[in-house]
Protein backbone atom coordinates (compact mmCIF):
# COMPACT_ATOMS: atom_id res chain seq x y z
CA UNK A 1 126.02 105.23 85.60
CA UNK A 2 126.27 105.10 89.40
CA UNK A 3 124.91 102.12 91.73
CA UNK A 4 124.87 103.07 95.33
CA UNK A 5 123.64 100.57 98.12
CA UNK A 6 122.89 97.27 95.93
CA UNK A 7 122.63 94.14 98.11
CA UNK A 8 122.64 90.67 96.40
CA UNK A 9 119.75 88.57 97.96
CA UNK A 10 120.56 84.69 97.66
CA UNK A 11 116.49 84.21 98.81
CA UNK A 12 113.17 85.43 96.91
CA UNK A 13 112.94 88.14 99.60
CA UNK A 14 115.12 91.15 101.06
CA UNK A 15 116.82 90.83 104.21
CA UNK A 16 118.18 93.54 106.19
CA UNK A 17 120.93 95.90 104.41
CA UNK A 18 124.35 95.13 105.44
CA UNK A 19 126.50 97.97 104.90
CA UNK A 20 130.07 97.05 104.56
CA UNK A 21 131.95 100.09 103.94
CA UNK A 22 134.00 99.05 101.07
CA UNK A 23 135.91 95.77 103.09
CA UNK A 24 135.70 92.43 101.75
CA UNK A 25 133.18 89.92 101.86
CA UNK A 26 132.98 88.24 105.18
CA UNK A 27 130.39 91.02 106.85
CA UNK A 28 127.63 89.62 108.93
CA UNK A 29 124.78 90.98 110.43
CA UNK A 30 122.26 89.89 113.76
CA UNK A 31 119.76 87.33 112.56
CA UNK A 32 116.04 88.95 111.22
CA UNK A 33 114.10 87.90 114.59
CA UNK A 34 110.57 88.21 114.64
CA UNK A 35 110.11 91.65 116.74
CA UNK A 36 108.09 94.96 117.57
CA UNK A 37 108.11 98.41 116.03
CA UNK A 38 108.65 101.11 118.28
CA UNK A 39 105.29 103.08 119.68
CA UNK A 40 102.32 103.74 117.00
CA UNK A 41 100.10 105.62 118.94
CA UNK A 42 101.14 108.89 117.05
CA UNK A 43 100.49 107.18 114.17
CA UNK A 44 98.03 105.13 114.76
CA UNK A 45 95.45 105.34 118.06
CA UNK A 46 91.65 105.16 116.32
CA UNK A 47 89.78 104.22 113.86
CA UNK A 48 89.94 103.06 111.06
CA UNK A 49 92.85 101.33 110.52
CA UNK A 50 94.45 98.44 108.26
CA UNK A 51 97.45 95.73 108.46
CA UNK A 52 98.81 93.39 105.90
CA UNK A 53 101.29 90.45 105.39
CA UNK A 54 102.96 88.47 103.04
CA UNK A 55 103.63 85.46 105.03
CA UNK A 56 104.20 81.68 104.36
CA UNK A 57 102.64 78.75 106.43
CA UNK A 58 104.68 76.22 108.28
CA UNK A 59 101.89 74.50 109.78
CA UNK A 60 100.11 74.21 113.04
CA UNK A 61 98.36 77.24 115.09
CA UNK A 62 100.80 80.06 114.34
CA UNK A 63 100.75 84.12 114.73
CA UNK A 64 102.38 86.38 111.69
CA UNK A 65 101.42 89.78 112.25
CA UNK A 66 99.80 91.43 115.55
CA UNK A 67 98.91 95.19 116.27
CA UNK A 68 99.16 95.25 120.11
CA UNK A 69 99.60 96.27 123.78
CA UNK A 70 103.04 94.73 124.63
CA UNK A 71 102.54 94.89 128.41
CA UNK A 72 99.55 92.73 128.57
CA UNK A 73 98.29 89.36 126.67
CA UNK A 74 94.85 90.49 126.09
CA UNK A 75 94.68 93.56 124.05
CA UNK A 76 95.43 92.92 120.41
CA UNK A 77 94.86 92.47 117.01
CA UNK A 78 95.85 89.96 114.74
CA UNK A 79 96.74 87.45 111.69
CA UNK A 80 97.15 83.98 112.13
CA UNK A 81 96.31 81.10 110.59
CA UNK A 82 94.27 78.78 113.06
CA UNK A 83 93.39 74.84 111.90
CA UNK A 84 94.73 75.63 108.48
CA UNK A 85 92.91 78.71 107.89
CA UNK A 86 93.60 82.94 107.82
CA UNK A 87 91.61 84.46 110.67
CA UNK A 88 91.42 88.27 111.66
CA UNK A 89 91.50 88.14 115.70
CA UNK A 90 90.20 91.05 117.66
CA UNK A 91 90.71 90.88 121.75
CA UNK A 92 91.35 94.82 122.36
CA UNK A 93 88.85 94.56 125.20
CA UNK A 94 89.80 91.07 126.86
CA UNK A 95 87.47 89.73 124.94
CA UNK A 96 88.15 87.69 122.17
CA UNK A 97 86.68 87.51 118.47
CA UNK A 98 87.25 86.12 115.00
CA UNK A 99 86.53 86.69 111.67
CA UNK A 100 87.10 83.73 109.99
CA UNK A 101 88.57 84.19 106.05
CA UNK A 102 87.43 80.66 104.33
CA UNK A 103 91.06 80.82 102.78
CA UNK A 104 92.66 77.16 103.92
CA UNK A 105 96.50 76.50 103.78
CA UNK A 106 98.68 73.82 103.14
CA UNK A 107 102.22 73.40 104.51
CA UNK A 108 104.65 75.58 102.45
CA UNK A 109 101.98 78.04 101.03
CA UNK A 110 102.68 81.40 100.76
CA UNK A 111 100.17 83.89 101.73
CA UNK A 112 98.78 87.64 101.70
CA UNK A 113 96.14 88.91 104.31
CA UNK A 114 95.11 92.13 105.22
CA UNK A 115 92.59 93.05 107.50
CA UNK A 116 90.63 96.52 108.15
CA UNK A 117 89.13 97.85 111.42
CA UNK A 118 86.48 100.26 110.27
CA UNK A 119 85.20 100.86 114.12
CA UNK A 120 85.09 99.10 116.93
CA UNK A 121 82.40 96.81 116.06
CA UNK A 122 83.15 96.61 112.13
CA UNK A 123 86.44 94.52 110.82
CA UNK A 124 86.76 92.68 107.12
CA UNK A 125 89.62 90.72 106.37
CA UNK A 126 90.96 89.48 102.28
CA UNK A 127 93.27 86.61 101.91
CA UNK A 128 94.93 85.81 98.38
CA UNK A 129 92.76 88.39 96.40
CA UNK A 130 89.87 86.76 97.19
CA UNK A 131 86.63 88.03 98.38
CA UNK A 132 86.22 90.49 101.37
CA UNK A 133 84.47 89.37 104.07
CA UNK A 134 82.73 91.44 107.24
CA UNK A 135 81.94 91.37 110.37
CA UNK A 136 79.42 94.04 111.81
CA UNK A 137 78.53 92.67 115.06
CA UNK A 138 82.45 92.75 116.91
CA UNK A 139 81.41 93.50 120.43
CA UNK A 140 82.73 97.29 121.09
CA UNK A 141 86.56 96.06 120.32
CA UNK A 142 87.48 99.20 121.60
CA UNK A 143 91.46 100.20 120.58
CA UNK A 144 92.88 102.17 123.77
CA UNK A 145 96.07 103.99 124.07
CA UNK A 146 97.59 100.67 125.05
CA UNK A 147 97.81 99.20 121.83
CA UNK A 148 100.15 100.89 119.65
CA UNK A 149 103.11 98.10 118.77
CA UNK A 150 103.39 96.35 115.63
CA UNK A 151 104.45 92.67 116.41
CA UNK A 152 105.81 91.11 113.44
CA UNK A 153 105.98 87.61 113.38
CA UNK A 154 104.39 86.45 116.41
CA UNK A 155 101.37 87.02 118.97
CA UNK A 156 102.62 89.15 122.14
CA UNK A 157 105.94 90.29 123.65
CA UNK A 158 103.92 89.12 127.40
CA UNK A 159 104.11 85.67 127.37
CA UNK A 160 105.09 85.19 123.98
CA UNK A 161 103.63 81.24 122.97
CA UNK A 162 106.83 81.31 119.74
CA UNK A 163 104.16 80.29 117.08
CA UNK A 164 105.23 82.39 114.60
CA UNK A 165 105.10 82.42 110.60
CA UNK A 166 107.99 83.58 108.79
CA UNK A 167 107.31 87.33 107.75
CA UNK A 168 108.40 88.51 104.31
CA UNK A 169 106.37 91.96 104.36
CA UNK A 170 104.19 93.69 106.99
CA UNK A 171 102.61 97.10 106.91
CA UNK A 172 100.04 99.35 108.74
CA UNK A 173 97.60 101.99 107.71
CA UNK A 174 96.06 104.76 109.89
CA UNK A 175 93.37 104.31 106.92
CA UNK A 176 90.41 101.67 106.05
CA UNK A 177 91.67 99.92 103.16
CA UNK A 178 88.76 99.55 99.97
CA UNK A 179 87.81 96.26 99.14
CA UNK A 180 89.40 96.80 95.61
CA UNK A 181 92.82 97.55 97.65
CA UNK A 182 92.71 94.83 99.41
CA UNK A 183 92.11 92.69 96.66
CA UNK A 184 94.96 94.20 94.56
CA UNK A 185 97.18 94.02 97.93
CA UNK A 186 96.99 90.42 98.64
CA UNK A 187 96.83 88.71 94.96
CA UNK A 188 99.78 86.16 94.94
């Protein structure tokens, strides 16, 4: 039997590998800080599209996952949690909307949400495996080639506001999610 690249995790969650070439303990590593992927476009630059996050709630108005145009504040979308409750927020025109998800937090709850932009003026959004709501009336939230960085962990790299929610797993789909999939996804 052969074990190659095991990391013991003292937390619930992974952290970043920390390779330490065979020397003894005492390696360290930079701090996880809340950052960007590198350009999406190629990836990602239409519709539809889908993100997700496993997050956890620390209270007041706070950002956890955001698909967006780095240069600018008002061109994004994103998860946050907003007066206690999980909210899709599209503003890829200047213009901002919400999709509200009914899913209220306490202080110290974990979450899941995942959200789907089917076009520009269709979006649904599922917290905690519960239902999935829609919204068919977003007003043209046009994605442009602008947006194409995943922010994890907070709102904007322009002006950043540092209300941010701990991250413990983010993704993003060039695909619309089903409702059954998002269901499955974000059951805690």
């Amino acid at each position: 039997n052969i074990i190659f690249g095991a990391q013991l995790e003292q937390q619930s969650y992974a952290t970043s590998y920390i390779p330490n070439y065979g020397t003894a303990a005492g390696v360290t590593r930079a701090a996880d800080n809340p950052n960007s992927t590198g350009d999406l476009s190629s990836l990602v630059n239409s519709y539809p599209f889908s993100m997700y996050v496993h997050s956890k709630y620390v209270g007041g108005n706070r950002f956890t996952l955001a698909f967006s145009n780095t240069s600018v504040d008002n061109q994004y979308y994103t998860i946050s949690v907003v007066d206690d409750e999980v909210r899709l927020d599209a503003r890829a025109n200047g213009t901002s909307e919400r999709l509200q998800s009914g899913i209220t937090l306490n202080e110290g709850d974990e979450f899941k949400a995942a959200i789907v932009m089917e076009s520009d003026t269709i979006g649904k959004i599922c917290v905690n495996g519960g239902s999935v709501l829609y919204k068919n009336d977003f007003s043209l939230q046009s994605i442009n080639s602008s947006i194409k960085y995943l922010i994890i962990g907070k709102l904007r790299i322009v002006n950043d506001t540092g209300d941010r929610l701990p991250v413990f797993e983010a993704r993003l789909y060039d695909e619309a999610l089903s409702d059954s999939k998002l269901e499955e996804l974000t059951t805690l």
